[in-house]
Amino acid sequence: MKRRLKLLSVLLIGSMMLFSACSGNNSNGKNEDGSSSSATPSESSQSAKPAGKPTELTVAFPIFGVQPKDLQLVEDAVNKIAVEKINVKIKMLPISFSNWQQQTNLMFSSGEKLDLLPTLYTYNLAVAQGQLIPLDDLLNKYGQGIVEALDPAYLDAAKVNGTIYGVPTLHEMAAAYGVSMRQDIVDKYKIDTGKIQKLEDLEDVLKTVKAGEPDMAPLVPTLGASILDNYVTYDRLDNTLGVLPDYDNNLKVVDLYETDEYAKQLQVLRKWYQEGLILKDASTNQTSQDDLVKSGRAFAYLTPVNPGSFPYDDGDNAAQSAQSVPMKIATFSLPPVSTTTQITNTMWGVAVNSKAPEKAMEFLNLMYSDKEIVNLLIWGIEGKHYVVKSGNVIDFPEGVNAQNSGYQLNMGWLFGNQFISYVWNGTDPDLWEKMKQYNSTAVKSKALGFTFDPTPVKTEVAAVGNVLSQYRLPLETGSIDPDKTLPKLKDNLKTAGIDKVVAEKQKQLDAWLNAKK
């Protein structure tokens, strides 16, 4: 699930760089598992069930496939609970991801009914365009379940100029990286994966595979990304046009492409490419890493690592299946780090179109505190779309599978607080506890909470983006000579105005820091 979101982030971040340049029980306690009770502040203040006609809310969300045939049944089941608890009925509005941005923009411009929606890597843009309303007061009055579910640092990271316009969904709130390798090849050559601590440690492994499997590319990039996209040692500060090395650097922003570390990494990748350790057509390849592995054309690829999308290294480098091919995961020694972008990549907000923002917030609160609501949205109806096998583990009912199920979104990361949801059979039953631990122990970037506004340098951001689209992928797959090309990249970036972008980002970061004092 999260690998799909990772690919989505690569596509959206790239498009945003250009788009932004062109666009102007009545208890508030906790359950035994630590989740909030399903009661809300509005419920606690009432001695009777809500009366009168239910408020109708439109809840839009993107989907990657066809609309589930049982969506109406799930909506009805959600509404049975929501009417009883907060006197609200929702209309679930799924929109194909390919049309998501265009259709939601049209809904905003036309004033069409819209109350709640998520933003996927477009939170800052949505705020800048005035599409979301401030939530601070609404959270205080109607969002106690949200506040209890989220680390205060996450809500702080959601602030834009001191105001909260959206709340992050609960998933992995940090990023760590590793390498995913074919288990059979690892076993065949007795590769010691515990020795892989950093990028350079891969060289001997790749050489071993190259010598023994000449028809197999030892290392391939993930689809739509460069190799270095999955080996990050800095805070991107939204768009990598000015970064924070080691997530600190005394809050001094630098041009990534001028750093010694970047140049050294390019030299490593170039050497590997020339030695045949990287896929020959890596910079133009249109086949997914999983398909390359499955077809026997690839051994390994770098990847984000966490307890959800991939088993996080608990000392035994757990195995993971990539399209039925068993894979071995080795986690680099770099610790997981929380950055603003990692936290705000998926946010829920109340649309400026909403005529009932208080009720919208009450329903959003249920998405973070009510187990029944959360499991309905994520998994569907118990007995029809899933059955409980034991504890918090579920599976398909007899006769139901992924192909014929009437509700199979595979988007748990989207619907509020998945930490109070079930886990699917075959997944670690302790997944959510491990994810909470992963999040709570992650290093926090010194710039956590900072959000860059590219508006003052939108022309330069667009120009720099055009330069990077020409050079970055070939360089970061080792496909071209960095000795000849990196100087050209740096010269063209300066001509495009990257120094001005870095200076503006530093100015905004300084102002953000001063405002926190």
Short mmCIF file of C-alpha atoms in Angstrom, two decimals:
data_model
loop_
_atom_site.label_atom_id
_atom_site.label_comp_id
_atom_site.label_asym_id
_atom_site.label_seq_id
_atom_site.Cartn_x
_atom_site.Cartn_y
_atom_site.Cartn_z
CA MET A 1 0.00 0.00 0.00
CA LYS A 2 2.60 2.51 1.03
CA ARG A 3 4.84 1.70 -1.91
CA ARG A 4 2.01 2.95 -4.13
CA LEU A 5 1.91 6.13 -2.06
CA LYS A 6 5.68 6.43 -2.37
CA LEU A 7 5.43 6.29 -6.15
CA LEU A 8 2.58 8.76 -5.97
CA SER A 9 4.77 11.13 -3.97
CA VAL A 10 7.48 11.05 -6.61
CA LEU A 11 4.96 11.93 -9.32
CA LEU A 12 3.16 14.59 -7.28
CA ILE A 13 6.23 16.32 -5.87
CA GLY A 14 7.58 16.72 -9.37
CA SER A 15 4.32 18.11 -10.69
CA MET A 16 3.84 20.38 -7.65
CA MET A 17 7.19 22.02 -8.31
CA LEU A 18 5.86 23.28 -11.60
CA PHE A 19 2.21 23.66 -10.60
CA SER A 20 2.99 25.83 -7.59
CA ALA A 21 5.07 28.04 -9.80
CA CYS A 22 2.15 28.57 -12.13
CA SER A 23 -0.70 28.90 -9.58
CA GLY A 24 -1.26 31.84 -7.68
CA ASN A 25 -20.53 6.46 25.86
CA ASN A 26 -19.92 9.89 27.29
CA SER A 27 -16.21 9.82 28.08
CA ASN A 28 -13.16 11.52 26.70
CA GLY A 29 -10.85 8.88 28.16
CA LYS A 30 -8.99 6.14 26.37
CA ASN A 31 -9.82 2.53 25.66
CA GLU A 32 -7.61 -0.30 26.90
CA ASP A 33 -5.66 -0.26 23.64
CA GLY A 34 -4.87 3.42 24.04
CA SER A 35 -7.33 4.68 21.43
CA SER A 36 -9.84 7.38 22.22
CA SER A 37 -13.35 6.37 23.15
CA SER A 38 -15.88 6.87 20.40
CA ALA A 39 -17.62 9.67 22.27
CA THR A 40 -16.99 13.23 21.12
CA PRO A 41 -17.15 16.52 23.02
CA SER A 42 -20.48 17.27 21.34
CA GLU A 43 -21.86 13.93 22.60
CA SER A 44 -20.60 14.53 26.12
CA SER A 45 -22.49 17.81 26.34
CA GLN A 46 -25.82 16.18 25.43
CA SER A 47 -28.06 14.10 27.68
CA ALA A 48 -30.02 12.62 24.78
CA LYS A 49 -29.37 11.34 21.29
CA PRO A 50 -29.08 13.98 18.56
CA ALA A 51 -32.47 15.10 17.26
CA GLY A 52 -33.67 16.68 14.03
CA LYS A 53 -32.75 16.08 10.44
CA PRO A 54 -29.18 14.78 10.05
CA THR A 55 -26.61 17.11 8.54
CA GLU A 56 -25.45 15.80 5.17
CA LEU A 57 -21.75 15.95 4.39
CA THR A 58 -19.89 15.21 1.17
CA VAL A 59 -16.62 13.38 1.79
CA ALA A 60 -14.39 13.17 -1.30
CA PHE A 61 -11.40 10.87 -1.62
CA PRO A 62 -9.21 9.53 -4.45
CA ILE A 63 -9.24 5.92 -5.60
CA PHE A 64 -6.77 4.10 -7.83
CA GLY A 65 -9.14 1.58 -9.40
CA VAL A 66 -12.83 1.25 -10.13
CA GLN A 67 -15.46 2.29 -7.61
CA PRO A 68 -16.22 -0.60 -5.21
CA LYS A 69 -19.61 -2.13 -6.02
CA ASP A 70 -20.54 -2.23 -2.31
CA LEU A 71 -19.61 1.39 -1.60
CA GLN A 72 -23.25 2.31 -0.93
CA LEU A 73 -23.57 -0.54 1.59
CA VAL A 74 -20.49 0.69 3.43
CA GLU A 75 -21.75 4.27 3.33
CA ASP A 76 -25.10 3.15 4.79
CA ALA A 77 -23.32 1.28 7.58
CA VAL A 78 -21.17 4.31 8.39
CA ASN A 79 -24.24 6.55 8.43
CA LYS A 80 -26.12 4.29 10.83
CA ILE A 81 -23.37 4.98 13.37
CA ALA A 82 -22.77 8.63 12.48
CA VAL A 83 -26.47 9.56 12.72
CA GLU A 84 -26.77 7.98 16.13
CA LYS A 85 -23.60 9.59 17.47
CA ILE A 86 -23.40 13.03 15.87
CA ASN A 87 -26.56 13.28 13.69
CA VAL A 88 -24.57 13.29 10.47
CA LYS A 89 -24.99 11.45 7.17
CA ILE A 90 -22.12 11.35 4.73
CA LYS A 91 -22.00 10.94 0.98
CA MET A 92 -18.80 9.17 0.00
CA LEU A 93 -17.48 10.65 -3.22
CA PRO A 94 -14.70 8.55 -4.77
CA ILE A 95 -12.76 10.27 -7.55
CA SER A 96 -10.26 8.56 -9.83
CA PHE A 97 -6.76 9.65 -8.89
CA SER A 98 -6.03 10.60 -12.50
CA ASN A 99 -8.86 13.17 -12.26
CA TRP A 100 -8.49 14.04 -8.59
CA GLN A 101 -6.69 17.37 -8.80
CA GLN A 102 -8.70 18.65 -11.74
CA GLN A 103 -12.09 17.60 -10.38
CA THR A 104 -11.55 18.89 -6.85
CA ASN A 105 -10.28 22.21 -8.22
CA LEU A 106 -13.46 22.46 -10.29
CA MET A 107 -15.53 21.72 -7.20
CA PHE A 108 -13.81 24.53 -5.34
CA SER A 109 -14.13 27.03 -8.17
CA SER A 110 -17.82 26.25 -8.76
CA GLY A 111 -18.74 26.19 -5.08
CA GLU A 112 -20.02 22.62 -5.38
CA LYS A 113 -20.99 20.86 -2.14
CA LEU A 114 -17.83 19.53 -0.51
CA ASP A 115 -17.10 19.20 3.18
CA LEU A 116 -14.15 16.91 3.82
CA LEU A 117 -11.26 15.81 1.63
CA PRO A 118 -7.66 14.66 1.91
CA THR A 119 -4.64 16.29 0.32
CA LEU A 120 -1.88 14.07 -1.05
CA TYR A 121 1.41 15.96 -1.13
CA THR A 122 -0.55 19.12 -2.00
CA TYR A 123 -1.36 20.42 1.49
CA ASN A 124 0.63 23.64 1.21
CA LEU A 125 -0.77 24.33 -2.23
CA ALA A 126 -4.36 23.78 -1.01
CA VAL A 127 -3.74 26.22 1.85
CA ALA A 128 -2.17 28.79 -0.47
CA GLN A 129 -5.16 28.55 -2.80
CA GLY A 130 -7.62 29.10 0.06
CA GLN A 131 -9.28 25.70 -0.31
CA LEU A 132 -9.14 24.72 3.38
CA ILE A 133 -10.48 26.52 6.44
CA PRO A 134 -8.53 27.04 9.71
CA LEU A 135 -9.12 24.18 12.13
CA ASP A 136 -7.62 25.41 15.42
CA ASP A 137 -10.92 26.38 17.08
CA LEU A 138 -12.78 23.43 15.60
CA LEU A 139 -10.16 21.03 16.92
CA ASN A 140 -10.49 22.50 20.41
CA LYS A 141 -14.26 22.18 20.37
CA TYR A 142 -14.98 19.03 18.37
CA GLY A 143 -11.67 17.29 17.68
CA GLN A 144 -10.57 15.83 21.00
CA GLY A 145 -10.23 12.36 19.50
CA ILE A 146 -7.90 13.73 16.85
CA VAL A 147 -5.82 15.63 19.39
CA GLU A 148 -5.48 12.52 21.58
CA ALA A 149 -4.49 10.32 18.63
CA LEU A 150 -1.77 12.60 17.25
CA ASP A 151 1.60 13.49 18.71
CA PRO A 152 1.55 17.27 19.37
CA ALA A 153 4.58 17.54 17.09
CA TYR A 154 2.46 16.29 14.18
CA LEU A 155 -0.16 18.98 14.69
CA ASP A 156 2.60 21.53 15.05
CA ALA A 157 4.05 20.37 11.74
CA ALA A 158 0.64 20.97 10.15
CA LYS A 159 0.73 24.68 10.95
CA VAL A 160 1.06 27.13 8.09
CA ASN A 161 1.92 30.60 9.36
CA GLY A 162 0.83 29.48 12.82
CA THR A 163 -2.53 28.05 11.77
CA ILE A 164 -3.67 24.44 11.35
CA TYR A 165 -5.57 23.76 8.12
CA GLY A 166 -5.39 19.96 8.09
CA VAL A 167 -4.66 16.95 10.26
CA PRO A 168 -2.29 14.14 9.20
CA THR A 169 -3.42 10.56 8.86
CA LEU A 170 -1.67 8.09 11.11
CA HIS A 171 0.81 5.92 9.26
CA GLU A 172 4.61 5.90 9.34
CA MET A 173 5.57 9.43 10.31
CA ALA A 174 9.26 9.00 9.55
CA ALA A 175 11.47 7.72 6.76
CA ALA A 176 14.24 5.14 6.87
CA TYR A 177 15.86 3.39 3.93
CA GLY A 178 17.25 0.01 3.00
CA VAL A 179 17.74 -2.41 0.16
CA SER A 180 15.36 -5.15 -0.97
CA MET A 181 17.13 -8.21 -2.44
CA ARG A 182 16.02 -11.52 -3.91
CA GLN A 183 16.06 -14.03 -1.07
CA ASP A 184 17.14 -16.95 -3.25
CA ILE A 185 20.17 -15.07 -4.57
CA VAL A 186 21.11 -13.91 -1.07
CA ASP A 187 21.00 -17.52 0.10
CA LYS A 188 22.78 -18.90 -2.97
CA TYR A 189 25.84 -16.68 -2.49
CA LYS A 190 25.64 -16.58 1.33
CA ILE A 191 25.45 -12.78 1.36
CA ASP A 192 25.86 -11.31 4.85
CA THR A 193 23.12 -8.66 4.78
CA GLY A 194 24.03 -7.50 8.28
CA LYS A 195 27.14 -5.84 6.86
CA ILE A 196 25.09 -3.51 4.66
CA GLN A 197 25.05 -0.29 6.69
CA LYS A 198 25.35 2.38 4.00
CA LEU A 199 25.16 2.78 0.24
CA GLU A 200 28.81 2.00 -0.40
CA ASP A 201 28.51 -1.33 1.44
CA LEU A 202 26.46 -2.67 -1.44
CA GLU A 203 29.36 -2.76 -3.89
CA ASP A 204 30.75 -6.19 -2.98
CA VAL A 205 27.25 -7.66 -2.91
CA LEU A 206 26.44 -6.30 -6.37
CA LYS A 207 29.75 -7.58 -7.76
CA THR A 208 29.02 -11.05 -6.39
CA VAL A 209 25.65 -11.10 -8.09
CA LYS A 210 27.06 -9.74 -11.34
CA ALA A 211 29.71 -12.48 -11.46
CA GLY A 212 27.29 -15.28 -10.69
CA GLU A 213 24.20 -14.02 -12.54
CA PRO A 214 25.45 -12.21 -15.67
CA ASP A 215 21.96 -11.84 -17.16
CA MET A 216 20.58 -10.15 -14.05
CA ALA A 217 20.94 -6.44 -13.25
CA PRO A 218 22.29 -6.31 -9.68
CA LEU A 219 20.65 -2.95 -8.89
CA VAL A 220 17.67 -1.16 -10.44
CA PRO A 221 15.86 2.08 -9.56
CA THR A 222 12.25 2.07 -8.43
CA LEU A 223 9.83 3.11 -11.15
CA GLY A 224 9.63 6.88 -11.60
CA ALA A 225 12.56 7.58 -9.29
CA SER A 226 16.32 7.76 -9.25
CA ILE A 227 18.46 5.50 -7.07
CA LEU A 228 19.24 8.40 -4.72
CA ASP A 229 15.54 9.12 -4.19
CA ASN A 230 15.63 6.16 -1.80
CA TYR A 231 18.84 7.10 0.00
CA VAL A 232 18.24 10.45 1.64
CA THR A 233 20.46 11.96 4.33
CA TYR A 234 18.95 15.46 4.47
CA ASP A 235 15.66 17.28 5.03
CA ARG A 236 14.28 18.07 1.59
CA LEU A 237 12.51 21.15 3.01
CA ASP A 238 9.58 20.43 0.68
CA ASN A 239 11.27 20.33 -2.72
CA THR A 240 15.06 19.66 -2.46
CA LEU A 241 15.76 23.16 -3.83
CA GLY A 242 17.78 24.02 -0.76
CA VAL A 243 18.15 21.26 1.82
CA LEU A 244 19.21 20.72 5.43
CA PRO A 245 22.12 18.22 5.58
CA ASP A 246 21.90 15.64 8.37
CA TYR A 247 18.45 17.10 9.23
CA ASP A 248 20.22 19.79 11.26
CA ASN A 249 23.21 21.74 9.89
CA ASN A 250 22.42 24.49 12.41
CA LEU A 251 19.43 25.33 10.20
CA LYS A 252 21.69 26.51 7.40
CA VAL A 253 20.14 25.76 4.00
CA VAL A 254 22.51 24.59 1.28
CA ASP A 255 22.28 23.77 -2.39
CA LEU A 256 22.25 19.96 -2.48
CA TYR A 257 23.85 19.82 -5.90
CA GLU A 258 26.89 21.79 -4.65
CA THR A 259 27.61 19.47 -1.73
CA ASP A 260 30.60 17.11 -1.60
CA GLU A 261 28.36 14.26 -0.46
CA TYR A 262 26.20 14.52 -3.58
CA ALA A 263 29.27 14.54 -5.83
CA LYS A 264 30.71 11.48 -4.07
CA GLN A 265 27.44 9.58 -4.40
CA LEU A 266 27.35 10.30 -8.11
CA GLN A 267 30.89 8.96 -8.48
CA VAL A 268 29.86 5.73 -6.73
CA LEU A 269 26.83 5.29 -8.97
CA ARG A 270 28.85 6.03 -12.12
CA LYS A 271 31.45 3.43 -11.17
CA TRP A 272 28.74 0.85 -10.55
CA TYR A 273 27.03 1.66 -13.84
CA GLN A 274 30.24 1.29 -15.82
CA GLU A 275 30.89 -2.05 -14.14
CA GLY A 276 27.43 -3.29 -15.11
CA LEU A 277 26.11 -3.27 -11.56
CA ILE A 278 23.16 -0.98 -12.44
CA LEU A 279 20.44 -1.61 -15.02
CA LYS A 280 21.70 -0.42 -18.40
CA ASP A 281 18.61 1.63 -19.26
CA ALA A 282 18.02 2.80 -15.68
CA SER A 283 17.35 6.43 -16.61
CA THR A 284 14.66 5.56 -19.17
CA ASN A 285 13.28 2.30 -17.79
CA GLN A 286 9.47 2.09 -17.65
CA THR A 287 9.17 -1.33 -15.98
CA SER A 288 8.46 -1.50 -12.26
CA GLN A 289 11.13 -2.85 -9.94
CA ASP A 290 8.82 -5.69 -8.89
CA ASP A 291 8.25 -6.77 -12.48
CA LEU A 292 11.98 -6.66 -13.15
CA VAL A 293 12.59 -8.86 -10.12
CA LYS A 294 9.77 -11.25 -10.99
CA SER A 295 11.03 -11.69 -14.55
CA GLY A 296 14.54 -12.49 -13.34
CA ARG A 297 16.04 -9.26 -14.72
CA ALA A 298 16.86 -7.66 -11.36
CA PHE A 299 18.33 -8.59 -7.98
CA ALA A 300 17.82 -5.54 -5.77
CA TYR A 301 16.50 -2.01 -5.41
CA LEU A 302 16.70 0.65 -2.70
CA THR A 303 13.48 1.28 -0.83
CA PRO A 304 11.90 3.07 2.13
CA VAL A 305 11.74 0.76 5.15
CA ASN A 306 9.20 0.83 7.96
CA PRO A 307 7.01 -1.64 9.90
CA GLY A 308 4.12 -1.17 7.45
CA SER A 309 5.15 -1.02 3.83
CA PHE A 310 8.17 -3.21 4.54
CA PRO A 311 9.20 -5.00 7.72
CA TYR A 312 11.48 -2.72 9.67
CA ASP A 313 14.78 -4.33 10.61
CA ASP A 314 14.32 -5.72 14.12
CA GLY A 315 17.69 -7.40 14.03
CA ASP A 316 16.83 -10.20 11.65
CA ASN A 317 16.27 -8.29 8.40
CA ALA A 318 12.81 -9.72 7.83
CA ALA A 319 11.78 -11.18 4.49
CA GLN A 320 9.15 -9.60 2.28
CA SER A 321 7.42 -10.87 -0.84
CA ALA A 322 7.53 -8.74 -3.98
CA GLN A 323 4.86 -10.08 -6.32
CA SER A 324 5.39 -13.63 -5.00
CA VAL A 325 9.21 -13.47 -5.20
CA PRO A 326 10.59 -13.67 -1.63
CA MET A 327 12.81 -10.70 -0.83
CA LYS A 328 15.34 -9.99 1.89
CA ILE A 329 15.37 -6.54 3.46
CA ALA A 330 18.57 -4.98 4.81
CA THR A 331 18.11 -1.66 6.60
CA PHE A 332 20.80 0.99 6.37
CA SER A 333 22.14 2.29 9.65
CA LEU A 334 20.63 5.73 9.06
CA PRO A 335 17.89 6.18 11.70
CA PRO A 336 14.27 6.92 10.74
CA VAL A 337 13.70 10.67 10.64
CA SER A 338 10.51 12.72 10.83
CA THR A 339 10.27 15.73 8.52
CA THR A 340 7.41 18.07 7.78
CA THR A 341 6.81 16.49 4.38
CA GLN A 342 6.73 12.98 5.85
CA ILE A 343 4.02 14.05 8.30
CA THR A 344 1.94 16.24 5.98
CA ASN A 345 1.99 14.01 2.90
CA THR A 346 -1.57 12.85 3.60
CA MET A 347 -3.81 15.38 5.37
CA TRP A 348 -7.55 15.73 5.97
CA GLY A 349 -9.11 19.16 5.92
CA VAL A 350 -12.48 20.89 5.93
CA ALA A 351 -13.23 22.42 2.56
CA VAL A 352 -13.92 26.13 2.30
CA ASN A 353 -17.13 25.09 0.48
CA SER A 354 -18.53 23.46 3.62
CA LYS A 355 -21.71 24.95 5.05
CA ALA A 356 -21.39 22.81 8.20
CA PRO A 357 -17.72 22.92 9.29
CA GLU A 358 -18.56 22.00 12.90
CA LYS A 359 -20.30 18.81 11.81
CA ALA A 360 -17.52 18.11 9.34
CA MET A 361 -15.04 18.28 12.20
CA GLU A 362 -17.23 16.01 14.35
CA PHE A 363 -17.20 13.36 11.63
CA LEU A 364 -13.48 13.79 11.05
CA ASN A 365 -13.07 13.24 14.78
CA LEU A 366 -14.82 9.86 14.42
CA MET A 367 -12.29 8.90 11.74
CA TYR A 368 -9.57 9.18 14.38
CA SER A 369 -11.38 7.81 17.45
CA ASP A 370 -14.18 5.40 16.49
CA LYS A 371 -13.07 1.85 15.66
CA GLU A 372 -16.30 0.92 13.91
CA ILE A 373 -16.15 3.90 11.58
CA VAL A 374 -12.46 3.39 10.84
CA ASN A 375 -12.82 -0.32 10.07
CA LEU A 376 -15.84 0.28 7.86
CA LEU A 377 -13.97 2.86 5.80
CA ILE A 378 -10.81 0.78 5.54
CA TRP A 379 -12.11 -2.81 5.35
CA GLY A 380 -15.86 -2.68 4.71
CA ILE A 381 -18.56 -4.71 6.46
CA GLU A 382 -17.74 -7.53 8.84
CA GLY A 383 -19.10 -10.85 7.63
CA LYS A 384 -19.42 -9.61 4.06
CA HIS A 385 -16.03 -8.17 3.19
CA TYR A 386 -13.98 -9.64 6.03
CA VAL A 387 -14.16 -11.91 9.06
CA VAL A 388 -12.19 -11.72 12.30
CA LYS A 389 -9.84 -14.68 12.56
CA SER A 390 -8.46 -13.89 15.99
CA GLY A 391 -7.75 -10.78 18.01
CA ASN A 392 -7.24 -7.92 15.59
CA VAL A 393 -6.46 -10.12 12.57
CA ILE A 394 -8.97 -10.39 9.72
CA ASP A 395 -9.26 -12.26 6.43
CA PHE A 396 -11.71 -12.77 3.59
CA PRO A 397 -14.92 -14.65 4.35
CA GLU A 398 -15.30 -18.06 2.72
CA GLY A 399 -15.86 -17.66 -1.02
CA VAL A 400 -14.59 -14.06 -1.09
CA ASN A 401 -11.22 -12.97 -2.47
CA ALA A 402 -9.50 -9.86 -3.73
CA GLN A 403 -11.04 -10.28 -7.18
CA ASN A 404 -14.71 -10.67 -6.19
CA SER A 405 -14.87 -8.64 -2.98
CA GLY A 406 -17.29 -5.74 -3.18
CA TYR A 407 -15.05 -3.47 -1.11
CA GLN A 408 -11.29 -3.75 -1.56
CA LEU A 409 -9.74 -0.27 -1.52
CA ASN A 410 -6.31 -1.17 -0.06
CA MET A 411 -6.01 2.40 1.22
CA GLY A 412 -5.85 2.08 4.99
CA TRP A 413 -3.26 4.84 5.11
CA LEU A 414 -5.88 7.31 3.84
CA PHE A 415 -8.67 7.06 6.39
CA GLY A 416 -7.64 8.88 9.55
CA ASN A 417 -6.35 6.65 12.31
CA GLN A 418 -5.53 3.20 10.96
CA PHE A 419 -3.79 2.41 14.26
CA ILE A 420 -7.22 1.49 15.70
CA SER A 421 -8.10 -0.71 12.70
CA TYR A 422 -7.69 -4.42 12.13
CA VAL A 423 -4.67 -5.88 10.32
CA TRP A 424 -4.97 -8.31 7.44
CA ASN A 425 -4.07 -11.96 7.78
CA GLY A 426 -0.39 -12.47 7.01
CA THR A 427 0.50 -9.10 8.52
CA ASP A 428 2.22 -8.86 11.90
CA PRO A 429 -0.60 -8.69 14.51
CA ASP A 430 1.56 -6.21 16.42
CA LEU A 431 2.03 -3.98 13.38
CA TRP A 432 0.38 -0.89 14.82
CA GLU A 433 2.23 -1.10 18.11
CA LYS A 434 5.49 -1.45 16.20
CA MET A 435 4.54 1.49 14.00
CA LYS A 436 3.82 3.62 17.04
CA GLN A 437 7.22 2.66 18.45
CA TYR A 438 8.87 3.42 15.11
CA ASN A 439 7.24 6.86 15.04
CA SER A 440 7.93 7.71 18.66
CA THR A 441 11.63 6.83 18.48
CA ALA A 442 12.30 8.54 15.15
CA VAL A 443 14.73 11.43 15.04
CA LYS A 444 12.94 14.71 14.42
CA SER A 445 14.42 17.06 11.85
CA LYS A 446 15.50 20.36 13.33
CA ALA A 447 13.21 21.97 10.75
CA LEU A 448 10.17 19.86 11.67
CA GLY A 449 7.16 22.12 11.26
CA PHE A 450 8.73 24.41 8.69
CA THR A 451 6.86 24.80 5.41
CA PHE A 452 8.35 26.55 2.42
CA ASP A 453 6.20 28.98 0.42
CA PRO A 454 7.61 29.07 -3.13
CA THR A 455 5.41 31.98 -4.25
CA PRO A 456 8.10 34.71 -3.96
CA VAL A 457 10.41 32.69 -6.24
CA LYS A 458 7.88 30.82 -8.36
CA THR A 459 9.59 31.77 -11.62
CA GLU A 460 12.94 30.47 -10.42
CA VAL A 461 11.37 27.30 -8.98
CA ALA A 462 9.88 26.50 -12.38
CA ALA A 463 13.15 27.20 -14.19
CA VAL A 464 15.19 25.12 -11.75
CA GLY A 465 12.66 22.30 -12.04
CA ASN A 466 13.13 22.26 -15.80
CA VAL A 467 16.89 21.98 -15.41
CA LEU A 468 16.64 19.12 -12.93
CA SER A 469 14.22 17.22 -15.15
CA GLN A 470 16.94 17.15 -17.79
CA TYR A 471 19.93 16.11 -15.69
CA ARG A 472 18.95 14.55 -12.36
CA LEU A 473 17.68 11.10 -13.39
CA PRO A 474 20.63 10.24 -15.68
CA LEU A 475 23.10 11.45 -13.05
CA GLU A 476 21.44 9.66 -10.15
CA THR A 477 21.36 6.33 -11.94
CA GLY A 478 25.03 6.51 -13.00
CA SER A 479 24.03 6.70 -16.67
CA ILE A 480 26.17 9.73 -17.50
CA ASP A 481 29.61 10.96 -16.44
CA PRO A 482 29.33 13.29 -13.40
CA ASP A 483 32.79 14.74 -14.07
CA LYS A 484 31.44 16.23 -17.28
CA THR A 485 27.76 16.67 -16.44
CA LEU A 486 27.64 17.81 -12.80
CA PRO A 487 29.43 21.11 -13.60
CA LYS A 488 26.90 21.73 -16.38
CA LEU A 489 24.04 20.98 -13.99
CA LYS A 490 25.38 23.39 -11.39
CA ASP A 491 25.97 26.15 -13.96
CA ASN A 492 22.48 25.75 -15.41
CA LEU A 493 20.93 25.72 -11.95
CA LYS A 494 22.64 28.99 -11.11
CA THR A 495 21.44 30.52 -14.37
CA ALA A 496 17.91 29.32 -13.56
CA GLY A 497 18.08 31.01 -10.15
CA ILE A 498 18.68 28.29 -7.58
CA ASP A 499 20.73 30.67 -5.41
CA LYS A 500 17.70 32.93 -5.16
CA VAL A 501 15.49 29.99 -4.18
CA VAL A 502 17.96 28.85 -1.51
CA ALA A 503 18.23 32.40 -0.14
CA GLU A 504 14.43 32.72 0.02
CA LYS A 505 14.13 29.38 1.76
CA GLN A 506 16.78 30.42 4.29
CA LYS A 507 14.93 33.69 4.87
CA GLN A 508 11.67 31.85 5.54
CA LEU A 509 13.38 29.28 7.76
CA ASP A 510 14.96 32.05 9.84
CA ALA A 511 11.59 33.75 10.20
CA TRP A 512 9.98 30.46 11.23
CA LEU A 513 12.66 29.90 13.86
CA ASN A 514 12.31 33.43 15.24
CA ALA A 515 8.52 32.99 15.48
CA LYS A 516 9.02 29.88 17.61
CA LYS A 517 11.17 31.68 20.18
#
